mmCIF file of C-alpha atoms in Angstrom:
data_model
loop_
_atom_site.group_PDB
_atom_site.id
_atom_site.type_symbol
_atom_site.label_atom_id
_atom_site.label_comp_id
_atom_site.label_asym_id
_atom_site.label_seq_id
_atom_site.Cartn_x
_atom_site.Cartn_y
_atom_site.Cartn_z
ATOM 1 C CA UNK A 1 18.119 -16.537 45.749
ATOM 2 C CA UNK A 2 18.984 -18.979 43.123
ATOM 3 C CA UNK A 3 15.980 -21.452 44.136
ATOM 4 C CA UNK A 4 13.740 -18.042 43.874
ATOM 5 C CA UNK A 5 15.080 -16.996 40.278
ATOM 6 C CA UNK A 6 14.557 -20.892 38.712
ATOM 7 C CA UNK A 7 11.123 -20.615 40.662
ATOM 8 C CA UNK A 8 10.733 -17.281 38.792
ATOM 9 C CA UNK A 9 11.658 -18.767 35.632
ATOM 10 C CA UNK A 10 9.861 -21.834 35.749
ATOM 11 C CA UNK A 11 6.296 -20.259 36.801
ATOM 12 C CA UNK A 12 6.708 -17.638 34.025
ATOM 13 C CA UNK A 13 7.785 -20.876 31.978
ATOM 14 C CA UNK A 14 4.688 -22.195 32.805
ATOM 15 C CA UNK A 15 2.273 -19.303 31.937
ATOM 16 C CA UNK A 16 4.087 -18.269 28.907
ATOM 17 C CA UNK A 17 5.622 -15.078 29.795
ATOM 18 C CA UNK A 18 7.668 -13.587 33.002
ATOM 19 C CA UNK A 19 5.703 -13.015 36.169
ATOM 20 C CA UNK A 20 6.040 -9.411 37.822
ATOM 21 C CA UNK A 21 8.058 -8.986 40.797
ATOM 22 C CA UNK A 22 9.964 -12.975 39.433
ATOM 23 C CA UNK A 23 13.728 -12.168 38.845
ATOM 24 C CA UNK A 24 14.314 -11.626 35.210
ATOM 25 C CA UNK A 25 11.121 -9.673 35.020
ATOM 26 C CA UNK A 26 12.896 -5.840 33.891
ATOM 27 C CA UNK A 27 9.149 -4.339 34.360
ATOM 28 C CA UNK A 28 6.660 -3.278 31.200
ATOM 29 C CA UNK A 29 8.733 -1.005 30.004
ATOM 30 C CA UNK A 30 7.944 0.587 26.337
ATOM 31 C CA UNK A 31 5.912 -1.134 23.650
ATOM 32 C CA UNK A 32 8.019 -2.276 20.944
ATOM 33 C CA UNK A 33 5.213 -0.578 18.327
ATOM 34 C CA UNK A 34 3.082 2.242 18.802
ATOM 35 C CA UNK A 35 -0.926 2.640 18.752
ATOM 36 C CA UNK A 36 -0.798 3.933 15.220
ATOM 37 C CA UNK A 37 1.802 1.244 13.630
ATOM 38 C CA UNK A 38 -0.468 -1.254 14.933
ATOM 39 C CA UNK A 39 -3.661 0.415 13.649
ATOM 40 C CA UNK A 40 -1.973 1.048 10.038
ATOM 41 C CA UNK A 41 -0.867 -2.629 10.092
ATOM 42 C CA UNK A 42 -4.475 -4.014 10.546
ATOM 43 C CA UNK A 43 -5.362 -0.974 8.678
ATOM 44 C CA UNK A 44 -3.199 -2.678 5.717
ATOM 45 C CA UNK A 45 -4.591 -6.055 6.491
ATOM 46 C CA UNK A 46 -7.685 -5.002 5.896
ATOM 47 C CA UNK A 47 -7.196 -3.897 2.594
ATOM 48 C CA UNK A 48 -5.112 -6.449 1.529
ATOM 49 C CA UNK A 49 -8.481 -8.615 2.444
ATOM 50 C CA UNK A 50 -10.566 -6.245 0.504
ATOM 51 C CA UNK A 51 -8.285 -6.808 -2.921
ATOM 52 C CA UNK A 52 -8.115 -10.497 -2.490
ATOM 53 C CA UNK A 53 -11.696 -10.627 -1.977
ATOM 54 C CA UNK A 54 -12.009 -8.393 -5.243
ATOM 55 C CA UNK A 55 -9.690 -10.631 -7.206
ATOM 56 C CA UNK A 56 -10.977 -13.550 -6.512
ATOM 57 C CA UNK A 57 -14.102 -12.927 -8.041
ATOM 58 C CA UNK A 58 -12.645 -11.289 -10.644
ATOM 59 C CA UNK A 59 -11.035 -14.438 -11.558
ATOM 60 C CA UNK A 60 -14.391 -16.373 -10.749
ATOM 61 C CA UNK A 61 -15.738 -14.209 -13.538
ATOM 62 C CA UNK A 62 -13.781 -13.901 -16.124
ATOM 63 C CA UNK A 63 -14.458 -17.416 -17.894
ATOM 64 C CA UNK A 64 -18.020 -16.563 -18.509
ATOM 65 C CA UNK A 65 -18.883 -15.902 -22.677
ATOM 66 C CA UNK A 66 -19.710 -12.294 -21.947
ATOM 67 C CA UNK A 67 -15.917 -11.299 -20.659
ATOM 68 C CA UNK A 68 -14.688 -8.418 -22.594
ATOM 69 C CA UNK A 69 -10.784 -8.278 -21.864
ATOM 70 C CA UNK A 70 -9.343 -4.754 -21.470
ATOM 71 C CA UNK A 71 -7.340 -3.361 -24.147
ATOM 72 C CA UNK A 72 -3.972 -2.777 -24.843
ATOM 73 C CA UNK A 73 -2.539 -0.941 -21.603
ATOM 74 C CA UNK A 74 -2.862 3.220 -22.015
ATOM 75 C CA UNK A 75 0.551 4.889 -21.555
ATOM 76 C CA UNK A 76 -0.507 6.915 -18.711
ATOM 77 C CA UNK A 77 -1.041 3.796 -16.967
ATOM 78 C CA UNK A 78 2.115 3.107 -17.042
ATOM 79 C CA UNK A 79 3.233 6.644 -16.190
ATOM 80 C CA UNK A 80 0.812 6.064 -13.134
ATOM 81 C CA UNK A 81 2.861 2.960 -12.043
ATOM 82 C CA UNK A 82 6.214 4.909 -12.412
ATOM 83 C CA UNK A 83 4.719 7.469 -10.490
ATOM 84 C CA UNK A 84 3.591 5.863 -7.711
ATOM 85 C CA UNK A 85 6.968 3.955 -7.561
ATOM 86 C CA UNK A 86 8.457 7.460 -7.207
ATOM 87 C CA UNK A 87 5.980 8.135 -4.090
ATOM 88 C CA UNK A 88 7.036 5.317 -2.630
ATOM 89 C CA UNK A 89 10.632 6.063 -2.866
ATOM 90 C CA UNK A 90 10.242 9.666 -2.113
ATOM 91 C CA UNK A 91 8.234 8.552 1.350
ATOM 92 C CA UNK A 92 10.911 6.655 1.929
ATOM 93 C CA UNK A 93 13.538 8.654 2.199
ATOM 94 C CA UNK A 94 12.140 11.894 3.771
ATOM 95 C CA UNK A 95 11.538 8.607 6.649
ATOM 96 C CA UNK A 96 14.866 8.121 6.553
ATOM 97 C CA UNK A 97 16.301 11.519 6.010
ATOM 98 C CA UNK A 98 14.298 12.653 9.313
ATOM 99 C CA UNK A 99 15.332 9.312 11.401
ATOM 100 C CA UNK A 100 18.995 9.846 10.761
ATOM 101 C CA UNK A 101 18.336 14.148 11.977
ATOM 102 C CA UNK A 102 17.073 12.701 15.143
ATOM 103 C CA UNK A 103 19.781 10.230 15.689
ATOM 104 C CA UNK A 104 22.289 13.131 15.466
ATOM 105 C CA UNK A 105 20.503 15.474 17.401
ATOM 106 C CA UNK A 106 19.906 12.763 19.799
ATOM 107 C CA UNK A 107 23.452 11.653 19.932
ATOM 108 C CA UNK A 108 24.476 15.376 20.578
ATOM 109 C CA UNK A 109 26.228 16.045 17.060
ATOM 110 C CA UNK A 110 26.346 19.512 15.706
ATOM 111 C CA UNK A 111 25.959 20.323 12.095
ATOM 112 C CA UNK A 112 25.139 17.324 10.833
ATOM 113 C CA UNK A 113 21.907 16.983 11.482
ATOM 114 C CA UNK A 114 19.347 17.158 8.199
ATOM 115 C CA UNK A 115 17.559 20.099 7.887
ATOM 116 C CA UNK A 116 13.645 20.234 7.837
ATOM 117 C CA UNK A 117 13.795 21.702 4.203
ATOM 118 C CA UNK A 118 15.668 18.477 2.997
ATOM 119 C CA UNK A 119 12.687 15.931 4.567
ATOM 120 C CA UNK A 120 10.274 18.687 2.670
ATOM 121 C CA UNK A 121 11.680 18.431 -0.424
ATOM 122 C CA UNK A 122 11.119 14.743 -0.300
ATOM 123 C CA UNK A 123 7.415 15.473 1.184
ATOM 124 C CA UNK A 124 7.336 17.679 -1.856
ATOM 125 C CA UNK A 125 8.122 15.078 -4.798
ATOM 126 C CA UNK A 126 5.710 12.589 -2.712
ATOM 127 C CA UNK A 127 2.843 14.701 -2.523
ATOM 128 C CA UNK A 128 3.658 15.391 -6.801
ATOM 129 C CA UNK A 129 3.685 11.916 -7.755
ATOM 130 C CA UNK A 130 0.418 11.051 -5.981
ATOM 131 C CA UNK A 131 -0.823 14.309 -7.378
ATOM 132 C CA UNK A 132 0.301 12.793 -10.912
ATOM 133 C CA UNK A 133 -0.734 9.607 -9.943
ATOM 134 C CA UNK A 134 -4.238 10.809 -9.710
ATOM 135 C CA UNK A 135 -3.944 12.706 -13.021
ATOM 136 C CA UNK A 136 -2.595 9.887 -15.143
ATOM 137 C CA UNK A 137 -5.714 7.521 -13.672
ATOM 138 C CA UNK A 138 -8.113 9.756 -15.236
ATOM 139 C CA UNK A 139 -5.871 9.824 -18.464
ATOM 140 C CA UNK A 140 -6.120 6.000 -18.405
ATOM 141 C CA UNK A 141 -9.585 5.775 -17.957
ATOM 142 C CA UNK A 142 -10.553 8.855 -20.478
ATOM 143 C CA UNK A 143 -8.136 7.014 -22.772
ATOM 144 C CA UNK A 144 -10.263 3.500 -22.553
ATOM 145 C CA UNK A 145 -13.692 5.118 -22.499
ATOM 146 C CA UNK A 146 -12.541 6.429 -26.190
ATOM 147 C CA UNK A 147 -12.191 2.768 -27.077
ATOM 148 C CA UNK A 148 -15.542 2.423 -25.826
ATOM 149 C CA UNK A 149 -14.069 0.281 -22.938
ATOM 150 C CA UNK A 150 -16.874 1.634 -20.146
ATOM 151 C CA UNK A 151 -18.043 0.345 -17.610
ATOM 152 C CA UNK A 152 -21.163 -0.490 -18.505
ATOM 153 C CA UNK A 153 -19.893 -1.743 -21.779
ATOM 154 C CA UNK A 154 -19.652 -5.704 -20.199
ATOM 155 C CA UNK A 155 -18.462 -7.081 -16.729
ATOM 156 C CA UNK A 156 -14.929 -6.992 -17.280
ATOM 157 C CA UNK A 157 -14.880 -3.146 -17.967
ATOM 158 C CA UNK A 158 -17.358 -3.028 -14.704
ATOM 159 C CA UNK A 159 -14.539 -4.952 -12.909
ATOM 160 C CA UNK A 160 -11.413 -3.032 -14.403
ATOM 161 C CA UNK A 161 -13.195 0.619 -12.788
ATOM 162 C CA UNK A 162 -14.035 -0.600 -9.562
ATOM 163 C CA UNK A 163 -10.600 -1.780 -9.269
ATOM 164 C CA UNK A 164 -8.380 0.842 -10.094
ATOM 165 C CA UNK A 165 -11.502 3.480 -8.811
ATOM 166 C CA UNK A 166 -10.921 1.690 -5.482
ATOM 167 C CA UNK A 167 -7.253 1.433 -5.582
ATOM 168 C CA UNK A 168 -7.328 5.464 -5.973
ATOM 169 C CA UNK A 169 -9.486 5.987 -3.308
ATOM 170 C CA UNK A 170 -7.022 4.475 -0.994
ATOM 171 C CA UNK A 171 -4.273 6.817 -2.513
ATOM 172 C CA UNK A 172 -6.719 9.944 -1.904
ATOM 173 C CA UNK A 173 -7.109 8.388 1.938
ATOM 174 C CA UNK A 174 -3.112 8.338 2.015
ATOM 175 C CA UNK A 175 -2.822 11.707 0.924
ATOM 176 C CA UNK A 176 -5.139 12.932 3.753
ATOM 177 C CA UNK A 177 -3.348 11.375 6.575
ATOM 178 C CA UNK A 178 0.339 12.505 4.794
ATOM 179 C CA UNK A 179 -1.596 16.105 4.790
ATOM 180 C CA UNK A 180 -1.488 15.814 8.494
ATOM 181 C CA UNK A 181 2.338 13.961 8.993
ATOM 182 C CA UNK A 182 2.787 17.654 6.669
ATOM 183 C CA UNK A 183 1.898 19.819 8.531
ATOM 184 C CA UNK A 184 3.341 18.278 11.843
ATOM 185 C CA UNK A 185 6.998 18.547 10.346
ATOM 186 C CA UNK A 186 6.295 22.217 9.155
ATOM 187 C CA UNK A 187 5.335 22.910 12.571
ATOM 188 C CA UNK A 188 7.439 20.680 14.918
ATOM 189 C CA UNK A 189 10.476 19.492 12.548
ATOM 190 C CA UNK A 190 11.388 16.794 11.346
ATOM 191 C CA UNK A 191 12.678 14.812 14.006
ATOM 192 C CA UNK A 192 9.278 14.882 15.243
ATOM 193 C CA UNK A 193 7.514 13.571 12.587
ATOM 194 C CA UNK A 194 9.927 10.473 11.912
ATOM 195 C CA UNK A 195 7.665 7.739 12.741
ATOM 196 C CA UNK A 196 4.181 9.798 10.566
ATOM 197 C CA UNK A 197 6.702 9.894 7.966
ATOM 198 C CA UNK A 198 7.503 6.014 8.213
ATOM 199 C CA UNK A 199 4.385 5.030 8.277
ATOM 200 C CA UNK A 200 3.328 7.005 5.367
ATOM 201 C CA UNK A 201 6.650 5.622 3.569
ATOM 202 C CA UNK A 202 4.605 1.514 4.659
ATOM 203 C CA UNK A 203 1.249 2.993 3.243
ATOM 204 C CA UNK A 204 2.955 3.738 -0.319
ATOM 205 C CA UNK A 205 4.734 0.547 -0.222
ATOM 206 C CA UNK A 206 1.431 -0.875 -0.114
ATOM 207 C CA UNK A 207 0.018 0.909 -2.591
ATOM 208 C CA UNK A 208 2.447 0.326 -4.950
ATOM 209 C CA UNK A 209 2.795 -3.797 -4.374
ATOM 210 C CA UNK A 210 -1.643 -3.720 -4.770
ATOM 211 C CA UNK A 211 -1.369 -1.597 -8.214
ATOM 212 C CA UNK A 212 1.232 -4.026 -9.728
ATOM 213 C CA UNK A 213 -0.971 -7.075 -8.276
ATOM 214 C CA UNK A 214 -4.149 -5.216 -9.809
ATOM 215 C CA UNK A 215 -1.954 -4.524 -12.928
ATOM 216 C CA UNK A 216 -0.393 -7.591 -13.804
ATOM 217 C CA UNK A 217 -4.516 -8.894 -12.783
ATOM 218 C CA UNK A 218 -5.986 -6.559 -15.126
ATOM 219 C CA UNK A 219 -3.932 -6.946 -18.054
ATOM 220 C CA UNK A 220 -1.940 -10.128 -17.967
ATOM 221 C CA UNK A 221 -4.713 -12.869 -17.295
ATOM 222 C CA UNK A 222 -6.519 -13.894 -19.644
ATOM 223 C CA UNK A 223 -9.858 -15.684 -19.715
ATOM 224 C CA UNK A 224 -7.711 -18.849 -21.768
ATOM 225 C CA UNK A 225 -4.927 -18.574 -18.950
ATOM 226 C CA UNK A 226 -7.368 -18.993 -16.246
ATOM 227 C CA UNK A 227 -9.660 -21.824 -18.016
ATOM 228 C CA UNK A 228 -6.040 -24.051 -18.859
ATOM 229 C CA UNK A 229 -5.000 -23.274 -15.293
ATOM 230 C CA UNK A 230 -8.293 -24.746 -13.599
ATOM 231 C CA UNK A 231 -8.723 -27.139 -16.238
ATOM 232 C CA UNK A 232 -5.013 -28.383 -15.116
ATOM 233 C CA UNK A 233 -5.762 -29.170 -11.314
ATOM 234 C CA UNK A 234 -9.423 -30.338 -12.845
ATOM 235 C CA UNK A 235 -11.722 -27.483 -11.571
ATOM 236 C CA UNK A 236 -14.063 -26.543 -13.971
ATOM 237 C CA UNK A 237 -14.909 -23.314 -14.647
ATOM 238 C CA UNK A 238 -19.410 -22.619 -15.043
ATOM 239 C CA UNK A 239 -19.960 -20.988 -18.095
ATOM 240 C CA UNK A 240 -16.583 -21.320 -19.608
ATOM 241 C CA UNK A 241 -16.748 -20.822 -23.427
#
């Protein structure tokens, strides 16, 4: 039997991975992740692509004459970041508030278990801030267009839009899946919608790590930072002024 199991071993040692029926193989048992963390991972990929893509013309841009550099950053921009650092937090613990009620339940306790009201009340702030969120853009960009900062107003205000327009539209697209993760845990409890809930806690991380990369892009380089940074590693930049 010993022979057999080294056998085992050394064929699945051979192709990579176990062989069924080989001793040591315990069967396929569960998938470690399910369909949907998978598809919200490449889901995530995917954007992350799509902003990196974005930025790095941005930055292949912005030494040309014609850059017009954004002004001074609107307050309810900032209000927007703090808000959508509150999402993320709030998404995060309604995950967690609603994992820990099925690990009691599960383990049989009595009493201790969260109620579904408590995960809501977490739902609640979420769905607030990225209601605020939303708000606080359009103060932002109402607040710029009365600096005459629009879009058509040179390449850099073109860019600034399409970022942050983008970036929102992703927050709207969260807000209709975490509609549906909703109304799962108003209709089946929390317990049940633990792992919609974690994945819309991911999402918001996400969302909240691209605005501070489109932030700090948007209003902390500079056309001079980005010329003295090429001109460093010798890369020139066409059209530089």
């Amino acid at each position: 039997m010993r022979r057999a199991g080294l056998a085992g071993l050394a064929s699945g040692a051979q192709s990579g991975r176990l062989q069924p029926g080989a001793p040591g193989w315990n069967g396929g048992g569960a998938a470690p992740y399910s369909a949907a963390q998978i598809g919200l991972w490449t889901f995530m990929g995917v954007v992350c692509s799509l902003f990196l893509l974005f930025s790095v013309a941005y930055l292949m841009r912005i030494g040309y004459g014609d850059w017009r550099p954004a002004p001074s950053v609107p307050w309810q921009l900032w209000l927007s970041t703090g808000l959508l650092g509150t999402g993320s937090i709030a998404w995060h613990l309604a995950a967690r508030s609603a994992g820990s009620g099925a690990g009691s339940v599960a383990a049989g306790q009595s009493g201790t278990a969260p109620q579904a009201p408590d995960v809501l009340r977490w739902c609640a702030l979420a769905w607030l801030s990225a209601l605020g969120f939303l708000a606080s853009q359009l103060g932002g960009w109402h607040a710029l267009a009365a600096q005459q900062y629009v879009a058509a107003s040179s390449p850099g205000a073109g860019f600034f839009y399409m970022l942050t327009g983008v970036h929102a539209l992703h927050v709207v697209g969260g807000m209709c899946a975490a509609g549906a993760v909703t109304m799962r845990l108003r209709r089946h409890g929390a317990a049940r919608s633990q792992a919609g809930l974690a994945l819309c806690a991911q999402y918001w991380h996400l969302l909240l790590a691209v605005w501070l990369a489109l932030f700090g892009l948007l209003f902390a380089v500079t056309p001079e930072l980005v010329q003295a940074v090429c001109a460093s590693v010798g890369i020139g930049v066409p059209g530089a002024r």
